[in-house]
mmCIF file of C-alpha atoms in Angstrom:
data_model
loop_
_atom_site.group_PDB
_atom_site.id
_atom_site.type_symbol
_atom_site.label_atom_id
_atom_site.label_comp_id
_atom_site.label_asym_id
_atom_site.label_seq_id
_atom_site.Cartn_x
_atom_site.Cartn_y
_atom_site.Cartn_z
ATOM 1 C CA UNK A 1 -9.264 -13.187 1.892
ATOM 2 C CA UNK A 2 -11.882 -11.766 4.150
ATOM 3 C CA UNK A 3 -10.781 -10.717 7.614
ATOM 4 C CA UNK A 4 -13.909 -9.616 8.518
ATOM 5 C CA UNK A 5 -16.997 -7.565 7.918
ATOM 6 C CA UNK A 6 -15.026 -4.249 7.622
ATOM 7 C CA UNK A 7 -11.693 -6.107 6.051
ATOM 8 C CA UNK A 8 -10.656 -7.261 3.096
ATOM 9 C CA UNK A 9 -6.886 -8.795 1.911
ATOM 10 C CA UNK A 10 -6.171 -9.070 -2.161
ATOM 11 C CA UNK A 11 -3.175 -11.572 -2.624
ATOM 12 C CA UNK A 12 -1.361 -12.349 -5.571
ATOM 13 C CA UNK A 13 2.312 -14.031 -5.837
ATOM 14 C CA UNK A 14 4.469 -14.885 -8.737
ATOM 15 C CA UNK A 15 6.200 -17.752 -8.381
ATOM 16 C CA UNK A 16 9.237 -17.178 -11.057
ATOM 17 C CA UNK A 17 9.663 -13.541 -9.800
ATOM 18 C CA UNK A 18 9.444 -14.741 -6.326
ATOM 19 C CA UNK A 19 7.124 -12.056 -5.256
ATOM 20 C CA UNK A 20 4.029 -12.068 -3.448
ATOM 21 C CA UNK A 21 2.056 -9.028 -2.819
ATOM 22 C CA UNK A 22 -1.089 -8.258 -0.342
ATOM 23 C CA UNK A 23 -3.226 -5.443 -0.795
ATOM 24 C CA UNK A 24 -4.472 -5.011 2.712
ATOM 25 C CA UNK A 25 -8.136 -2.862 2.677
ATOM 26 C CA UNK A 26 -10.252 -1.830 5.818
ATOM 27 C CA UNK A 27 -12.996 0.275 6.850
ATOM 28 C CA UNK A 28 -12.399 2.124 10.347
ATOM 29 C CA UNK A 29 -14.360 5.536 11.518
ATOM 30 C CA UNK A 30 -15.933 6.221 7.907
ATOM 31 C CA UNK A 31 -12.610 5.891 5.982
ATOM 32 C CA UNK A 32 -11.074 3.263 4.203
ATOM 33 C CA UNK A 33 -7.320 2.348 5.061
ATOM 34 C CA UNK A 34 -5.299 0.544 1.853
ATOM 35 C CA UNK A 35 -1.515 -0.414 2.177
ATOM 36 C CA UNK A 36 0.349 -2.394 -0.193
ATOM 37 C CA UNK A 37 2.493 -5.432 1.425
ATOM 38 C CA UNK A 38 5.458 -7.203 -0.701
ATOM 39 C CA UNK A 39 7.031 -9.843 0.661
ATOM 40 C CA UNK A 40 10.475 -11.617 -1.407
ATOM 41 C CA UNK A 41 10.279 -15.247 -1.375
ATOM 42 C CA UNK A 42 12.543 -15.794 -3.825
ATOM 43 C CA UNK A 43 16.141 -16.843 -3.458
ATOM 44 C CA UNK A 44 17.304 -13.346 -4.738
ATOM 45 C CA UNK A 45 17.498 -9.879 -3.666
ATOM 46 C CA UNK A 46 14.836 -7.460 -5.048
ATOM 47 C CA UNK A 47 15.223 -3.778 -5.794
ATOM 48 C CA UNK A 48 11.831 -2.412 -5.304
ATOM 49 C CA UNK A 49 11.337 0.986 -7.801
ATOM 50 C CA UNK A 50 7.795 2.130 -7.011
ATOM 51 C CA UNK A 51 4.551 0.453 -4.797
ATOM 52 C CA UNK A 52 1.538 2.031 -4.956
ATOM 53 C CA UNK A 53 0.059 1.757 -1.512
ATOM 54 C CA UNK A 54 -3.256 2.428 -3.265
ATOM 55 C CA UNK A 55 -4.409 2.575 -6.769
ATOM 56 C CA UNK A 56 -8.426 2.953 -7.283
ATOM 57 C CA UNK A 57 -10.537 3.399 -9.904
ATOM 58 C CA UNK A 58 -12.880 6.417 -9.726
ATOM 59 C CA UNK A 59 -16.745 7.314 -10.396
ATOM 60 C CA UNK A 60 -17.907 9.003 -13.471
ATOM 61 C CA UNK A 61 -18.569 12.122 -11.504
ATOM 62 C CA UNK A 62 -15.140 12.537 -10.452
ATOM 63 C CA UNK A 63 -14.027 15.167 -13.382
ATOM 64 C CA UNK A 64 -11.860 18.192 -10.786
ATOM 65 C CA UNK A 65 -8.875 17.579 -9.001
ATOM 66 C CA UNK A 66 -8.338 19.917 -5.945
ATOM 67 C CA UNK A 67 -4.485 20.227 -4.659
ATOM 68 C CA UNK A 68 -3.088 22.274 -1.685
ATOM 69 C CA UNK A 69 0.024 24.546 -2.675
ATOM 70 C CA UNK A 70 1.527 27.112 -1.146
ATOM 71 C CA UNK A 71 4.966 28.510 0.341
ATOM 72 C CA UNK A 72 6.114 29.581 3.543
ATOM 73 C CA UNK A 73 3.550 31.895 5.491
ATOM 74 C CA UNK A 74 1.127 31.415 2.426
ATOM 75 C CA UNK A 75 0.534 27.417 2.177
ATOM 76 C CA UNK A 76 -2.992 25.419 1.825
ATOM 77 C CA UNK A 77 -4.134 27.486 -0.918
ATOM 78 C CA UNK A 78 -6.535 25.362 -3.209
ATOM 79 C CA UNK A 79 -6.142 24.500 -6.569
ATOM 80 C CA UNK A 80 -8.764 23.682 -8.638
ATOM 81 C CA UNK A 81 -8.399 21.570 -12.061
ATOM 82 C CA UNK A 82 -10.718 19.688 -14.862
ATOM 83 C CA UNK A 83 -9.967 15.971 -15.296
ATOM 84 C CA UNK A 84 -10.268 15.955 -19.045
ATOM 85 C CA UNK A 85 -7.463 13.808 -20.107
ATOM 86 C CA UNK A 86 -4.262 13.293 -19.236
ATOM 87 C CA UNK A 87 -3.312 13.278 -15.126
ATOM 88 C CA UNK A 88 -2.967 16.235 -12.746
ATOM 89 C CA UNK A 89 -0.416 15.109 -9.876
ATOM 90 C CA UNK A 90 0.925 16.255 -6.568
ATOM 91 C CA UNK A 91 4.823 15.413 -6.195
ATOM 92 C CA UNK A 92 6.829 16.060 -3.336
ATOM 93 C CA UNK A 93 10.727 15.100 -3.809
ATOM 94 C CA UNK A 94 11.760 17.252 -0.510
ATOM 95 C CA UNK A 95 12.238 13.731 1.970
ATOM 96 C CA UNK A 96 9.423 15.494 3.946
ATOM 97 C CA UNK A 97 6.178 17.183 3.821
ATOM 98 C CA UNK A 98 6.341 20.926 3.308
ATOM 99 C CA UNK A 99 4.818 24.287 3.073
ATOM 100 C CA UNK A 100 3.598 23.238 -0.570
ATOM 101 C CA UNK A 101 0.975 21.308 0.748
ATOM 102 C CA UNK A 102 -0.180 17.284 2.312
ATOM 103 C CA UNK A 103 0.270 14.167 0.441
ATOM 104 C CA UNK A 104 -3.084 14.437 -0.389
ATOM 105 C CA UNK A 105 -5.911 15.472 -3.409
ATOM 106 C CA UNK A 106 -9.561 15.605 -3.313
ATOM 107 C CA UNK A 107 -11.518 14.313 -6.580
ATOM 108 C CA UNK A 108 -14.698 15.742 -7.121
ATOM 109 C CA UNK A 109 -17.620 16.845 -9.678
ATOM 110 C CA UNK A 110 -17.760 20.360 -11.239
ATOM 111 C CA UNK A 111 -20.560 21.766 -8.685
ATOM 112 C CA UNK A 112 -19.141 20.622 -5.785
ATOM 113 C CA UNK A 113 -18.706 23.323 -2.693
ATOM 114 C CA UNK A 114 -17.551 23.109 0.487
ATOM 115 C CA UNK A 115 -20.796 21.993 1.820
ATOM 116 C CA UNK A 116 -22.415 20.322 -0.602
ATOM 117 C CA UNK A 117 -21.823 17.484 -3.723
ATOM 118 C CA UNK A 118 -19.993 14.607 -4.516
ATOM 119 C CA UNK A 119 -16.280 14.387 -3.316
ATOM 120 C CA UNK A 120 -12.977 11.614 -2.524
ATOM 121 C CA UNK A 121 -10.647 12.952 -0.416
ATOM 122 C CA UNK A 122 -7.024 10.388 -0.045
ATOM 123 C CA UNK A 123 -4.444 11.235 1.916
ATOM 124 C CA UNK A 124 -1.015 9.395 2.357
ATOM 125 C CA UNK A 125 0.224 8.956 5.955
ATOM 126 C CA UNK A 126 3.883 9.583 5.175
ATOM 127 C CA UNK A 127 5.520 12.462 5.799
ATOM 128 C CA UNK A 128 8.236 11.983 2.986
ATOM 129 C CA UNK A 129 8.291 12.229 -0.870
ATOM 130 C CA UNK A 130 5.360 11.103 -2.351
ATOM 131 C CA UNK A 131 3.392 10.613 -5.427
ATOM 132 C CA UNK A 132 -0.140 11.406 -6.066
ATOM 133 C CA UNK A 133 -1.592 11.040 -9.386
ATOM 134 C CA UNK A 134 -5.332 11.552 -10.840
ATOM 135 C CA UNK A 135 -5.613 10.466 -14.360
ATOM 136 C CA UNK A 136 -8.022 10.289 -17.119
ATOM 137 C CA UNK A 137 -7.281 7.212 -19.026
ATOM 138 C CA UNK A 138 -8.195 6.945 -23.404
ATOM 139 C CA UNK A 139 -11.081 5.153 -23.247
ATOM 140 C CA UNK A 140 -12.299 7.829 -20.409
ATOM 141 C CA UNK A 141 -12.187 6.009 -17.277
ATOM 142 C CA UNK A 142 -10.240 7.758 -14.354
ATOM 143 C CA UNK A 143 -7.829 6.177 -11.688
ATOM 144 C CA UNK A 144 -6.294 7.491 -8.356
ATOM 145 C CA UNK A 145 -2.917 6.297 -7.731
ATOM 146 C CA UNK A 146 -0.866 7.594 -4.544
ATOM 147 C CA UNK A 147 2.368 6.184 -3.703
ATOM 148 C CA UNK A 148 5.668 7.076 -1.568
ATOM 149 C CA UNK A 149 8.785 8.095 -3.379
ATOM 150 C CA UNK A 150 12.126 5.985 -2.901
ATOM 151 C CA UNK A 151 15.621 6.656 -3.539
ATOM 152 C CA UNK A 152 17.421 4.379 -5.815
ATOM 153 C CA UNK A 153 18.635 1.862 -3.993
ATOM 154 C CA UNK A 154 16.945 3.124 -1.100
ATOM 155 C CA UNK A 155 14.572 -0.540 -0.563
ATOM 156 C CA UNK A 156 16.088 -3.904 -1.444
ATOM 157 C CA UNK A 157 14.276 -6.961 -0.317
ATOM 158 C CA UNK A 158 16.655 -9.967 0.522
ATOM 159 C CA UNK A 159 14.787 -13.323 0.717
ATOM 160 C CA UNK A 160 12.576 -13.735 3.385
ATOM 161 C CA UNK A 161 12.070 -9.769 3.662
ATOM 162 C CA UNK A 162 9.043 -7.779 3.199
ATOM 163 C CA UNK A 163 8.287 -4.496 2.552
ATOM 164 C CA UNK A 164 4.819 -2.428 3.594
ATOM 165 C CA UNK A 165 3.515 0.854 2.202
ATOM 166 C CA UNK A 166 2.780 3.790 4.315
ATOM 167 C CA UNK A 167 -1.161 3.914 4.602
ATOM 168 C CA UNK A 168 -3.418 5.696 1.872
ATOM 169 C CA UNK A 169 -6.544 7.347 3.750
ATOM 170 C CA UNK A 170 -9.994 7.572 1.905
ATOM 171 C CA UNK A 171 -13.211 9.493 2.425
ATOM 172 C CA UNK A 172 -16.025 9.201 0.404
ATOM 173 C CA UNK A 173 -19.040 12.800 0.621
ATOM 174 C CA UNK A 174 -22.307 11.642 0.593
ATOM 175 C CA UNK A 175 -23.981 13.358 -2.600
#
């Protein structure tokens, strides 16, 4: 469903789960804003595990994964890895965002710099524990997936309720 030039709403439901889901996409200020919307229309209660406020499929180029890390009085160092198989994530379990570094990565190709080449940057605008995960998949296709981190328990959807991701931030370099 279009909602817009800039805008941009993937729905899908299950009827016999009694799920639907939105994936709600929009382009603001040179980013791209993605959330993930479930909504319970079944009769039941649903105990949500995991939702991926953004999963996205990345460019050839993207083969180095940079990460923040760090401690106290020492944080936002980079960290600089190849893509070659496998995934490279970012996990924060704290309940917050810490000294370790943002809910964020930056995908990018081997001779990018800080002012020049190709480069994604995604951030997750949460501030508790989080998921972010860069992967290079068999057949040698990559995908970005960045998510929020529940408790057990922590998100049950009775009927009628819904349930909305934090917001996944994305900026594209220009080459």
């Amino acid at each position: 469903e279009r909602r817009g030039a800039d805008s941009l709403v993937l729905r899908s439901a299950d009827a016999a789960l009694g799920l639907s889901v939105d994936v709600d996409i929009h382009l603001s200020n040179g980013l791209m804003h993605a959330r993930t919307r479930l909504h319970n229309t079944g009769p039941e209660p649903v105990l949500l595990v995991r939702c991926a406020a953004l999963q996205l499929p990345l460019m050839d180029w993207a083969t180095q994964v940079i990460t923040a890390h760090g401690a106290w009085a020492r944080e936002g160092h980079e960290l600089r890895r190849s893509l070659e198989g496998g995934f490279v994530g970012k996990t924060s379990r704290l309940g917050r965002s810490g000294f370790d570094g943002p809910p964020g990565v930056t995908v990018c190709e081997g001779s990018t710099t800080d002012l020049a080449g190709r480069a994604l940057g995604v951030q997750l605008a949460w501030s508790g524990s989080h998921l972010i995960q860069v992967e290079r998949l068999r057949d040698g296709a990559a995908e970005l997936r960045v998510e929020a981190l529940y408790e057990p328990g922590e998100v049950v959807l009775g009927p009628g309720d819904q349930f909305e991701t934090p917001e996944a931030l994305v900026a594209i370099s220009a080459a």
